[in-house]
Short mmCIF file of C-alpha atoms and ligand atoms in Angstrom, two decimals:
data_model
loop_
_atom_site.label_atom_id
_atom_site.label_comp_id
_atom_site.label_asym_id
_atom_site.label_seq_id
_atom_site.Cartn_x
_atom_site.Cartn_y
_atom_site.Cartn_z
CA UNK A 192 -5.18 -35.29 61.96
CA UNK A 193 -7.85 -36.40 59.16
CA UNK A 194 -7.21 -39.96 60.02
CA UNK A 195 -7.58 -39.32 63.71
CA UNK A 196 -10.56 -37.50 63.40
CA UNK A 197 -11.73 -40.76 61.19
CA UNK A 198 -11.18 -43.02 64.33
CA UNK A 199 -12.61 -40.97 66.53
CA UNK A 200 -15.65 -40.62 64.31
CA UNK A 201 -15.66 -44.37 63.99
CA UNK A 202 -15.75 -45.15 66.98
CA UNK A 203 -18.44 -42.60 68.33
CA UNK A 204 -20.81 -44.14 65.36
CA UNK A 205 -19.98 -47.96 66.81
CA UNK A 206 -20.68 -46.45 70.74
CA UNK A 207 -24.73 -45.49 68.75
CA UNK A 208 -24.51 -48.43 66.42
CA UNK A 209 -24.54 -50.45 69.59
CA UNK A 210 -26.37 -49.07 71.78
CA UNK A 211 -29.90 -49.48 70.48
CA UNK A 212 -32.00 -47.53 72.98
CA UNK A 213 -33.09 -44.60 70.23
CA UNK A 214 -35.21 -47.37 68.29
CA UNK A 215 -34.72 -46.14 65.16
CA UNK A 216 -34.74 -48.83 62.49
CA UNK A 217 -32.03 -49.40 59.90
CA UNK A 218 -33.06 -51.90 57.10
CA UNK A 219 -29.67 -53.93 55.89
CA UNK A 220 -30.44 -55.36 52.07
CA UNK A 221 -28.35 -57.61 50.45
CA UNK A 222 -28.95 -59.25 47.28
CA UNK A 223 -27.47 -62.68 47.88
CA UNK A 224 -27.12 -63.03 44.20
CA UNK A 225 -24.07 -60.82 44.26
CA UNK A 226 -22.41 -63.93 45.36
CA UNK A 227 -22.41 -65.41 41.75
CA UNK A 228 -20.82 -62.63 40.28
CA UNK A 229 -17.22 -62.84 39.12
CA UNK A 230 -14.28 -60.67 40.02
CA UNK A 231 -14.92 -57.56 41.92
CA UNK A 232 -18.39 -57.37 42.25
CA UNK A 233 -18.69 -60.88 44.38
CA UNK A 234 -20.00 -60.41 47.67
CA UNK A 235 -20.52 -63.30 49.90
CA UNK A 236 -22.10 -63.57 53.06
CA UNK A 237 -18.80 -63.10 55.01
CA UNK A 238 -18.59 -59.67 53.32
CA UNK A 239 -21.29 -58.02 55.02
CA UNK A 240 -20.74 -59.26 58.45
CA UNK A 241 -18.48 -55.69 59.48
CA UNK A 242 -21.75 -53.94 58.11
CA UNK A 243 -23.93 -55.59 60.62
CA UNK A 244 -23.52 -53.73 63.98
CA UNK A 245 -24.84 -50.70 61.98
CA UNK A 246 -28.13 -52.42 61.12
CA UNK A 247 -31.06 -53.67 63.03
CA UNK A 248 -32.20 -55.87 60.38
CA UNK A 249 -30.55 -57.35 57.74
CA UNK A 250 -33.14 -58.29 54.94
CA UNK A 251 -31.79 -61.05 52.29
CA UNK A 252 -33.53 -60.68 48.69
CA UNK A 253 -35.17 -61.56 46.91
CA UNK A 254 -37.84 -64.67 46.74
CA UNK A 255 -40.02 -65.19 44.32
CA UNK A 256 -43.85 -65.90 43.63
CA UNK A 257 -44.17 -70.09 41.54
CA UNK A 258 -46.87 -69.43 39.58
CA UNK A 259 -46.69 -72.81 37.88
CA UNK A 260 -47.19 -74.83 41.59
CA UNK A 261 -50.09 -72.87 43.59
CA UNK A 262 -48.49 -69.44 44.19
CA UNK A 263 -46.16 -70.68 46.69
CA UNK A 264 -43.08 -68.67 48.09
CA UNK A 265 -40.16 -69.99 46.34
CA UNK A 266 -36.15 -69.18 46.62
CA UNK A 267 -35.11 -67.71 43.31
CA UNK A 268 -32.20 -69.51 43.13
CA UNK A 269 -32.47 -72.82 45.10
CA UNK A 270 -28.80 -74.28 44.41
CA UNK A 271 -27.52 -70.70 46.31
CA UNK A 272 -30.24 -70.23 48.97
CA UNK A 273 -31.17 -73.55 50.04
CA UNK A 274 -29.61 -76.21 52.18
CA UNK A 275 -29.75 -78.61 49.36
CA UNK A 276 -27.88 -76.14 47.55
CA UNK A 277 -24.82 -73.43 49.17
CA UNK A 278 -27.51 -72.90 52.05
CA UNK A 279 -27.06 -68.96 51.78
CA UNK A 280 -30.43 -68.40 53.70
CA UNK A 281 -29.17 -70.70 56.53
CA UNK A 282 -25.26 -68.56 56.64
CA UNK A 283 -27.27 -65.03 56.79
CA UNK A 284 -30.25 -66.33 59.55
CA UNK A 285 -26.97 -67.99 61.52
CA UNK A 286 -25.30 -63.96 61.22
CA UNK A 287 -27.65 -63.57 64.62
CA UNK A 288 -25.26 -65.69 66.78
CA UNK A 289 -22.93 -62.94 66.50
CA UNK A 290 -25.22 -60.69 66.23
CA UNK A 291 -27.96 -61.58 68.71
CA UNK A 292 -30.58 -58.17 68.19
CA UNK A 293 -30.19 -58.39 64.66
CA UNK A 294 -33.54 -59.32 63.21
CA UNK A 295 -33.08 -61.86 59.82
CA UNK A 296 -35.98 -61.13 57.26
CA UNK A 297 -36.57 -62.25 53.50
CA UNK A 298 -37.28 -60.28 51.13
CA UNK A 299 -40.06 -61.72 48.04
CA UNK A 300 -40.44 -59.68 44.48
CA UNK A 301 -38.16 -56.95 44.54
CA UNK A 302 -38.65 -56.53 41.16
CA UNK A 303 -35.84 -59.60 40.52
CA UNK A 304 -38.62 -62.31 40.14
CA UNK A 305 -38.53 -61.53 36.61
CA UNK A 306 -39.15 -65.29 35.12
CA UNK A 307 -42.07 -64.03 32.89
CA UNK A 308 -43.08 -61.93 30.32
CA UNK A 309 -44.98 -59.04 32.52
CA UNK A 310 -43.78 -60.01 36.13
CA UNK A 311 -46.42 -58.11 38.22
CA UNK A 312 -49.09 -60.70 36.98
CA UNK A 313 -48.54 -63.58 38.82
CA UNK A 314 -48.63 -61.28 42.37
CA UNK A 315 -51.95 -59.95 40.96
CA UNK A 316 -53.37 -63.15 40.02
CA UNK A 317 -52.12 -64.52 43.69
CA UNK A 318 -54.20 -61.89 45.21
CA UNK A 319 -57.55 -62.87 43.53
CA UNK A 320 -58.65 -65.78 45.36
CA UNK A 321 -58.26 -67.05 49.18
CA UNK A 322 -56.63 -70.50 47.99
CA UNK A 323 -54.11 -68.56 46.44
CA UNK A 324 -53.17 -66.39 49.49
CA UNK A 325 -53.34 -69.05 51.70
CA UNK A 326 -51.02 -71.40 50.02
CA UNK A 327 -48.55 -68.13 49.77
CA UNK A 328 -49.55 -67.43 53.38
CA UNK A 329 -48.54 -71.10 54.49
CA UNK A 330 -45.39 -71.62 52.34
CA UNK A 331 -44.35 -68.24 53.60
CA UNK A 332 -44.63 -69.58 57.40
CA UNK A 333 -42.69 -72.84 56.80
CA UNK A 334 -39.73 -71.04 54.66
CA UNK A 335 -39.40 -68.63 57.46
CA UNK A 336 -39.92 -71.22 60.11
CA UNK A 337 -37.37 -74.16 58.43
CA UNK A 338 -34.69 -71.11 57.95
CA UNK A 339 -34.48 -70.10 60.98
CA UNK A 340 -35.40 -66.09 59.34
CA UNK A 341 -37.50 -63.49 61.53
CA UNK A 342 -40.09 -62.15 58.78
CA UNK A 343 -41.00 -61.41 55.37
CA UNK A 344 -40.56 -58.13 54.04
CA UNK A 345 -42.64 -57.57 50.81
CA UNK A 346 -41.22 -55.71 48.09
CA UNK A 347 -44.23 -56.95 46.32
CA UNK A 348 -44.14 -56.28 42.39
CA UNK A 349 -47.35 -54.05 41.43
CA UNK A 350 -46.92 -52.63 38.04
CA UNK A 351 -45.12 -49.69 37.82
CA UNK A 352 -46.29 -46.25 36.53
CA UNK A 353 -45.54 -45.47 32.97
CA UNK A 354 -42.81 -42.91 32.51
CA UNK A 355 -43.27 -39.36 31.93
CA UNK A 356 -41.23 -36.90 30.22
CA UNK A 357 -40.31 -33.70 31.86
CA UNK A 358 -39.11 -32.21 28.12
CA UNK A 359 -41.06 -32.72 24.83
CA UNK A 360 -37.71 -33.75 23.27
CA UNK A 361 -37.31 -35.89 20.07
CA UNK A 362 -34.45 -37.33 18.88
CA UNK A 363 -33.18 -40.65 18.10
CA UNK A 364 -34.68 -43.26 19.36
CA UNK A 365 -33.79 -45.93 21.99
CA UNK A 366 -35.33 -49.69 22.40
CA UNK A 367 -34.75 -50.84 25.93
CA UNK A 368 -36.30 -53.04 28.01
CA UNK A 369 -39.58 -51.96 29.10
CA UNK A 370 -41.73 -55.17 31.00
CA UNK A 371 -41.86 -53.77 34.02
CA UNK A 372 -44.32 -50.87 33.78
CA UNK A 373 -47.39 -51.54 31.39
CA UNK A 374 -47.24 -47.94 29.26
CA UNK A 375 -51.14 -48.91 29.22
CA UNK A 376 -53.29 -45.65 30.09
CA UNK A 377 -54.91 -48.09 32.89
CA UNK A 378 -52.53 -49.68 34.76
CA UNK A 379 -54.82 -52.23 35.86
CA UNK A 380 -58.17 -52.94 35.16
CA UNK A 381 -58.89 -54.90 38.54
CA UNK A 382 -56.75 -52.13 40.94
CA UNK A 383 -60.03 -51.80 43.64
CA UNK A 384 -60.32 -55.66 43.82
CA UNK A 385 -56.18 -55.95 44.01
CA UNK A 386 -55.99 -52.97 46.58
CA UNK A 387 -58.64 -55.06 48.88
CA UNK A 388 -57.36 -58.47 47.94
CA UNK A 389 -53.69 -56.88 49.16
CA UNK A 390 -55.07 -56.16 52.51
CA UNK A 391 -56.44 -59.44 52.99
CA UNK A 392 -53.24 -60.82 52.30
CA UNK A 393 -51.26 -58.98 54.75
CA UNK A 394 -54.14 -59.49 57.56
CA UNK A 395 -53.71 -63.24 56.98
CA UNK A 396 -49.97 -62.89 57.02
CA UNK A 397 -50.27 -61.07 60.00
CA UNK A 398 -52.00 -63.33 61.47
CA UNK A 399 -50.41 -66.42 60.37
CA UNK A 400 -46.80 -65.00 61.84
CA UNK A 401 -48.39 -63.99 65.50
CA UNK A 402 -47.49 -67.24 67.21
CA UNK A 403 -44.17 -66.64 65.77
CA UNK A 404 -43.78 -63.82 66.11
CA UNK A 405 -42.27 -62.84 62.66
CA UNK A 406 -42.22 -59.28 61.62
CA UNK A 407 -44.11 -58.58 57.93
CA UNK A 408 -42.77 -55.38 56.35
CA UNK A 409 -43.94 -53.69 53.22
CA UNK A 410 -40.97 -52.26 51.08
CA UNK A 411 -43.21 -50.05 48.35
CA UNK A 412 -40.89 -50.43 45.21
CA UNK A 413 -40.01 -47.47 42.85
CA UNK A 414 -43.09 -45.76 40.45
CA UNK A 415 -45.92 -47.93 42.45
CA UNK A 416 -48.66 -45.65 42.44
CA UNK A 417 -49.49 -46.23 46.13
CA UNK A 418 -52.86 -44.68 45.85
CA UNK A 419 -53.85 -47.28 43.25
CA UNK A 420 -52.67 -50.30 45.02
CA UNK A 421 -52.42 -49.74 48.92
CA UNK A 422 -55.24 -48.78 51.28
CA UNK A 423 -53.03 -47.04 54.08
CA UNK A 424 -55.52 -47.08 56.45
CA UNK A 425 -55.97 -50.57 56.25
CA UNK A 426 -52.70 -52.20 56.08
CA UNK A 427 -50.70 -50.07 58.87
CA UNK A 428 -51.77 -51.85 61.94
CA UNK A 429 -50.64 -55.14 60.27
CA UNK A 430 -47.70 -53.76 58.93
CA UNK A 431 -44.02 -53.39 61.51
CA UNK A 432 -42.61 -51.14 58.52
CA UNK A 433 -43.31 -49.16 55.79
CA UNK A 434 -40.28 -48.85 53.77
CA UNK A 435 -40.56 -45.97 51.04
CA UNK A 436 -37.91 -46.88 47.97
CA UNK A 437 -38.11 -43.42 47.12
CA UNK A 438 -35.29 -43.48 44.69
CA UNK A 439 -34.75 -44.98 40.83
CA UNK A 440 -37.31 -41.85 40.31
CA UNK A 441 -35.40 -41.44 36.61
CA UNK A 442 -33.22 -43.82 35.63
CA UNK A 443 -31.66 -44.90 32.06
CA UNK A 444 -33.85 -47.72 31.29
CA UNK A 445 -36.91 -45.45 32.11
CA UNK A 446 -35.74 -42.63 30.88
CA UNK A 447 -33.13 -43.38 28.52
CA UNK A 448 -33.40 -39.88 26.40
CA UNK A 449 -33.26 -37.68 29.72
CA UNK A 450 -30.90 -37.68 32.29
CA UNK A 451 -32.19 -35.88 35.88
CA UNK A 452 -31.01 -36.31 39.49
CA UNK A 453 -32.60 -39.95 40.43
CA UNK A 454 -33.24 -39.63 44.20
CA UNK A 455 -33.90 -36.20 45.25
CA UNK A 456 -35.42 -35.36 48.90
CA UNK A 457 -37.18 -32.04 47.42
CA UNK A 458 -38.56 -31.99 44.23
CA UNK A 459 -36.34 -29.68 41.58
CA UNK A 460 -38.04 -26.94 39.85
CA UNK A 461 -40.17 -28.11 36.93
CA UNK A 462 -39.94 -31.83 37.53
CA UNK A 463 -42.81 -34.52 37.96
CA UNK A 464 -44.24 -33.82 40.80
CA UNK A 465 -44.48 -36.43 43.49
CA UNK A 466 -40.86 -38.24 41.99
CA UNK A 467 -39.04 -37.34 45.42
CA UNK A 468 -38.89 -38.46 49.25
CA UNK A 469 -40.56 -35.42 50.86
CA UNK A 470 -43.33 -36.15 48.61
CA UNK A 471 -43.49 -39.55 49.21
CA UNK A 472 -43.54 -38.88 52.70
CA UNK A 473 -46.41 -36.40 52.47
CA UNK A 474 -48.52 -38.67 51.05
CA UNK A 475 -47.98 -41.35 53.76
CA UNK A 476 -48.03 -39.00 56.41
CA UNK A 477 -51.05 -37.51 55.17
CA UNK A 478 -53.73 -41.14 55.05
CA UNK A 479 -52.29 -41.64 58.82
CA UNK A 480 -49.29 -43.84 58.59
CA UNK A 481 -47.65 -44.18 62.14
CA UNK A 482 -44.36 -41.70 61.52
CA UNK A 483 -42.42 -44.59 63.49
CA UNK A 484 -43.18 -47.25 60.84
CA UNK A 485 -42.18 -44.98 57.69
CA UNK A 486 -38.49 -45.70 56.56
CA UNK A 487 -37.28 -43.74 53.96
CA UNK A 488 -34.99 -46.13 51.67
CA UNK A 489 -30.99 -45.01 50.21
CA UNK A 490 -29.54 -46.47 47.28
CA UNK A 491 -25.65 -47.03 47.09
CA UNK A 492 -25.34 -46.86 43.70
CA UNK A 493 -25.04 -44.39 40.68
CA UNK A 494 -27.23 -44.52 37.65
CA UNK A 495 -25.68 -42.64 34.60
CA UNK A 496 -26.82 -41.63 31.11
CA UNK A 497 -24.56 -41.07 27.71
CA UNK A 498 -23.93 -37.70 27.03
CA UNK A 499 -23.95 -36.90 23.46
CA UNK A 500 -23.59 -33.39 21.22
CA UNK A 501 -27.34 -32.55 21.74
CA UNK A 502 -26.70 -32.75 25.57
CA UNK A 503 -25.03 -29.43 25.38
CA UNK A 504 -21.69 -28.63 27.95
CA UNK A 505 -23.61 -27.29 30.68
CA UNK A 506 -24.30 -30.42 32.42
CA UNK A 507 -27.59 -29.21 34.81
CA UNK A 508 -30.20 -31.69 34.71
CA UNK A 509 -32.49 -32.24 33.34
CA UNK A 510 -30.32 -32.94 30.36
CA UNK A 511 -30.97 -34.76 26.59
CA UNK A 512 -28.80 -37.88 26.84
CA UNK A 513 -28.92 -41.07 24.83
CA UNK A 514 -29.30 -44.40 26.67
CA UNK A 515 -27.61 -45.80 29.63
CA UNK A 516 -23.76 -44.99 29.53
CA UNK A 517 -21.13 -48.25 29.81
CA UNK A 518 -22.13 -50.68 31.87
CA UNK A 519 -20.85 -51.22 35.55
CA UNK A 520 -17.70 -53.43 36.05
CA UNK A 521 -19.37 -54.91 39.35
CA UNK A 522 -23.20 -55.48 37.90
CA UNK A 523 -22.69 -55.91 34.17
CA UNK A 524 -25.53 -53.41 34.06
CA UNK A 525 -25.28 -50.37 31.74
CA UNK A 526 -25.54 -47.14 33.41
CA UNK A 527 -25.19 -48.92 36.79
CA UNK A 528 -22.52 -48.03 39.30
CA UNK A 529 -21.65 -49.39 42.99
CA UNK A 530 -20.21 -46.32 45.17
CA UNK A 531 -17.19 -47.90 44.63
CA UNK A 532 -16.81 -47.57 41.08
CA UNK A 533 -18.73 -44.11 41.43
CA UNK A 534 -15.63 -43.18 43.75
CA UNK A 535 -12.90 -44.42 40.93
CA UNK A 536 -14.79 -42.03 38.68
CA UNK A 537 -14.65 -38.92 40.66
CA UNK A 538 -11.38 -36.64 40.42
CA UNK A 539 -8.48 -38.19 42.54
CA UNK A 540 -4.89 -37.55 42.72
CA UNK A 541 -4.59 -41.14 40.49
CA UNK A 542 -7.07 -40.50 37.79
CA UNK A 543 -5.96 -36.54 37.02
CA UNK A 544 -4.11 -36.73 34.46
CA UNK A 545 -6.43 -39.54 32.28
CA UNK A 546 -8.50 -39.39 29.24
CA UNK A 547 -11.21 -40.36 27.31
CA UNK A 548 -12.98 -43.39 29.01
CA UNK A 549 -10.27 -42.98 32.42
CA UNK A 550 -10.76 -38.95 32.54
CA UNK A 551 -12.38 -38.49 35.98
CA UNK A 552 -15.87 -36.78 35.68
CA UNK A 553 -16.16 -33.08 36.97
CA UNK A 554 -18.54 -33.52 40.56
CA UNK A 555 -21.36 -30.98 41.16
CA UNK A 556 -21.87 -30.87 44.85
CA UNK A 557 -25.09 -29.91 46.61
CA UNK A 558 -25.41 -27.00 48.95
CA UNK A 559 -28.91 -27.11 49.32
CA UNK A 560 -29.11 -30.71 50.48
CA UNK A 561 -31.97 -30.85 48.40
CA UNK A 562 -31.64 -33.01 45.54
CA UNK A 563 -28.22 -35.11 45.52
CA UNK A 564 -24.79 -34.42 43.68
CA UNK A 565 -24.03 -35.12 40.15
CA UNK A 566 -21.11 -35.98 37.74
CA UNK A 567 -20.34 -35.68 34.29
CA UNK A 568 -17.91 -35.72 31.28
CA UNK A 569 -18.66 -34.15 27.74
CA UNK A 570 -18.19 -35.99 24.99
CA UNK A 571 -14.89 -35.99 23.45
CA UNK A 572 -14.00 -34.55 19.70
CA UNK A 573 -15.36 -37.76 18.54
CA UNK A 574 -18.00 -37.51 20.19
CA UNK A 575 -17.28 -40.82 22.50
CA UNK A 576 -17.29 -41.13 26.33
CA UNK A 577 -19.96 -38.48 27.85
CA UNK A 578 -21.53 -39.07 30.61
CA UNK A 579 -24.10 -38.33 32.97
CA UNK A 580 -24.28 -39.75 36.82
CA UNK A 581 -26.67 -39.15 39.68
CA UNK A 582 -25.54 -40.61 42.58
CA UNK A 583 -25.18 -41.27 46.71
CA UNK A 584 -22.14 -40.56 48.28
CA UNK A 585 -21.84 -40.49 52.40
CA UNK A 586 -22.48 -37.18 52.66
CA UNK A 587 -25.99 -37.35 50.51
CA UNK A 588 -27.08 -40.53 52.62
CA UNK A 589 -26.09 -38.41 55.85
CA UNK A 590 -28.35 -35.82 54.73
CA UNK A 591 -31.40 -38.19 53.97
CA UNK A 592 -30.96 -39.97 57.06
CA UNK A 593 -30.49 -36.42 58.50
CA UNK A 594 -34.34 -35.79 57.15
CA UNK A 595 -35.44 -39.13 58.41
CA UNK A 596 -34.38 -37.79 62.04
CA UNK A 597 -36.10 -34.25 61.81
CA UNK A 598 -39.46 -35.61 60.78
CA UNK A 599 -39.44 -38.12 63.17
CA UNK A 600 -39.79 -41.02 61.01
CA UNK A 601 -38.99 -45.17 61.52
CA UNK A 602 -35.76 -45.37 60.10
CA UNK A 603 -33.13 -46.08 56.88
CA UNK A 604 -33.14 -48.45 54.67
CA UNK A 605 -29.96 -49.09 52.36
CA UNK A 606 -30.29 -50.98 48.89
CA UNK A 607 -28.37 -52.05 49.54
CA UNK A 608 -25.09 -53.41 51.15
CA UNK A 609 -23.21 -55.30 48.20
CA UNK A 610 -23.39 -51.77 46.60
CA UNK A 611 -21.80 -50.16 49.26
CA UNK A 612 -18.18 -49.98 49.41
CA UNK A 613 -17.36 -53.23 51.73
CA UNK A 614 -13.81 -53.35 51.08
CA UNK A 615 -13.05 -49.59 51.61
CA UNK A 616 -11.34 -48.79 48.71
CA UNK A 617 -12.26 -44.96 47.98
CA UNK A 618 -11.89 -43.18 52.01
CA UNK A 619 -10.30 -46.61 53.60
CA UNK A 620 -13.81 -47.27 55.43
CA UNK A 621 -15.64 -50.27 54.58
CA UNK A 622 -19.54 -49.54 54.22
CA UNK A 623 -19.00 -45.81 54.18
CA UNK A 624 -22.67 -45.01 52.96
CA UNK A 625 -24.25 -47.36 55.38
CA UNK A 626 -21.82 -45.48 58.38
CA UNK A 627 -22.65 -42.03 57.26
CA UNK A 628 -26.33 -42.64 57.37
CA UNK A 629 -26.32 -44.66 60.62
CA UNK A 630 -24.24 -41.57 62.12
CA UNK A 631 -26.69 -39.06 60.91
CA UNK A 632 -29.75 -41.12 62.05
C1 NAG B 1033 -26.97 -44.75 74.90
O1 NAG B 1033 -28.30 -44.54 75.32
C2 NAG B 1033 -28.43 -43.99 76.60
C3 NAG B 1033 -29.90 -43.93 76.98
O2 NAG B 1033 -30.65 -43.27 76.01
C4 NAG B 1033 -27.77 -42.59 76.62
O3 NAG B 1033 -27.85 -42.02 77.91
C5 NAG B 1033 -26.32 -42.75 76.21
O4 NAG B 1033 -25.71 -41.47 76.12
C6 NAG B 1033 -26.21 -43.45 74.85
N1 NAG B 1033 -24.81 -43.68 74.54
C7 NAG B 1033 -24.26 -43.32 73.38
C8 NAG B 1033 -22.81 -43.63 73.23
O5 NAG B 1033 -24.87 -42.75 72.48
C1 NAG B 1034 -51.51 -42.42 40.70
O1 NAG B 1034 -52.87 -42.67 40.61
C2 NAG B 1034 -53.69 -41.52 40.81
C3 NAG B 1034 -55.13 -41.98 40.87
O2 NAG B 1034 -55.46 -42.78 39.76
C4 NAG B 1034 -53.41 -40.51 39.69
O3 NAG B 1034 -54.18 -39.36 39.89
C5 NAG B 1034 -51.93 -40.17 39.72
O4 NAG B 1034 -51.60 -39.33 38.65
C6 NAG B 1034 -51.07 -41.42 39.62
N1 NAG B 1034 -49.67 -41.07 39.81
C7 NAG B 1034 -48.73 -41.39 38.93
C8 NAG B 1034 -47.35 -41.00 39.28
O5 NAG B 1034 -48.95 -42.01 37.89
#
């Protein structure tokens, strides 16, 4: 009955996967790096090709900004993306054959461009002159054009906001990496000239990519403080998307002493306020961005915490935790989980009878829709193996892309598709966040 019900499901979602008439956009990422990794966590360019019916663009990450040779566009990895190398950018632009209305874009910054020692200056200091932009503008063109790809899409790396604590806790401390938001009062000095410089850029891109006819996206990347950097007003008619990453809003390396749902729709009671989609909606909605370019962005991971003693039993968020918990078989990043290791974690009729790191973690579901389920294990006698998880599952995607449909917005975006489960191993579909969200759309 379940499995029938599956099928038919399936196969209603493929009849609206295909049949594009409703317009509503669904952003594809992959990190083509996940190709290098070893074991279970490899995905190669062959591995996504079931997700793409679902998706009207498929958006391969990330390039990177070469400081050290005019502030051109650059592959990251040049001996996996380039034909002189495994030619990844050439296998996902060739995907269109079989997939002829899928559009093909790249994806620069993404917060992976993380060669130096505070990675948001080099796409500041490209802004500040017109030599600079146009040597990005050019190199941009010819990548695009000599790949055979159908835009840019940039996830541009501004600095990010310095945390900010929703409990005056103290308690040990922990040292974690912190270059990627300044903890400076003044996040930039030069912001006015950057915001203006930023909009030059894009007109130029804009106008570079018109006989072309490449699309230019703007993916605004977790903790940007949009009302320092962007000028709405000036960038939309330049822009084909606007694709809110409203999600990473606390994670471990942020937040490492305090463990709270990481992509809520709604903000929670008591929380920082603007750290949710509705609110980063608001604002967008509110300086007169087009509700058809706004795409609200869903993550396919978990992030989780380490629960210790001070954490307490009750596990409701926000919640005193210590660090990132183990890290993720498939990344090799603490605290980081695809949906298919989240799955393996959540009570099944293999894992039951487990314990200490195997025990399955007790799931708090979410009636309100509001703010995204939750795991968690208490610490043993020992005091080993707590832990905290915030995470997407297809139901929690359904509901955002749910959202996305009542306001009227653009679209999904999902961040993205090696994270996903592309071998179906928890429910026996592959891509089962990307499906749920597509269906919901
Ligand atoms: C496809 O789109 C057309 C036109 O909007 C609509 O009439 C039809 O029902 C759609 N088919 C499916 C399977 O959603
Ligand atoms: C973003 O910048 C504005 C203006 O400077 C400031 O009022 C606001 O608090 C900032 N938001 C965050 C999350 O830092």
């Amino acid at each position: 009955m379940w499995l029938k019900l599956g099928s038919l499901l399936l196969l209603v979602a493929l009849a609206r996967a295909n049949n594009g008439t409703d317009g509503s956009k669904v952003l594809c990422y992959y990190d083509g790096s996940a190709a290098l990794r070893e074991g279970l966590g490899k995905v190669i360019v062959s591995d996504i090709e079931l997700a793409l019916p679902f998706c009207t663009h498929l958006i391969y990450g990330y390039a990177g900004v070469d400081a050290g040779n005019g502030f051109k566009l650059r592959a990251l990895d040049e001996s996996l993306d380039l034909d002189s190398g495994k030619g990844q950018y050439r296998q996902v632009t060739t995907l269109k054959r079989r997939n002829p209305n899928l559009k093909v874009l790249l994806s620069v910054g993404g917060y992976k461009d993380l060669a130096e020692e505070k990675p948001f200056e080099k796409y500041l200091a490209l802004l500040e002159t017109s030599g600079s932009r146009t040597a990005f503008v050019n190199s941009a063109y010819a990548l695009l054009k000599t790949y055979n790809f159908d835009g840019l899409d940039l996830a541009w790396q501004f600095p990010q906001s310095k945390p900010k604590r929703i409990r005056g806790w103290t308690g040990k401390l922990w040292h974690g990496f912190k270059k990627l938001f300044t903890g400076d009062s003044v996040l930039d000095p030069k912001a006015e000239e950057h915001r203006e410089e930023f909009v030059a850029l894009v007109r130029d891109l804009k106008n570079a990519f018109q006989p072309e006819n490449f699309q230019l996206g703007l993916t605004v990347l977790p903790h940007v403080n949009e009302s320092v950097f962007l000028d709405v007003f000036l960038l939309k008619d330049n822009l084909d998307y606007i694709n809110l990453a409203a999600f990473d809003q606390q994670t471990p390396e942020r937040n490492p002493k305090e463990a709270d749902y990481t992509a809520p729709i709604y903000e929670p009671t008591e929380r920082v306020v603007g750290n949710n989609i509705d609110a980063k909606v608001s604002y967008w909605m509110g300086k007169g961005a087009p509700l058809t370019k706004l795409v609200v962005g869903i993550p396919t991971y978990g992030r989780g915490w380490k629960l210790v003693e001070e954490s307490g039993i009750t596990g409701v968020p926000p919640l005193r935790t210590d660090g990132p918990s183990v890290p993720g078989v498939h990344s090799g990043i603490p605290g980081f989980y695809s949906w298919a290791e989240v799955c393996a974690m959540l009570p099944n009729p293999g894992n039951a009878n487990l314990k200490g790191a195997e025990q399955p973690l007790r799931k708090i579901g979410d009636p309100t829709r509001r703010f995204g389920v939750y795991a968690y294990r208490v610490p043993d006698e020992n005091g080993e193996h707590g832990m905290w998880l915030s995470y997407e599952d297809p139901e929690t995607a359904g509901n955002k892309a749910g959202y996305v449909r009542a306001k009227g917005l653009g679209g999904i975006s999902i961040f993205d598709l090696g994270n996903d489960d592309y071998r179906g191993v928890c429910a026996g579909d592959k891509f089962p966040v990307l499906r749920a969200s597509k269906y919901r759309l």
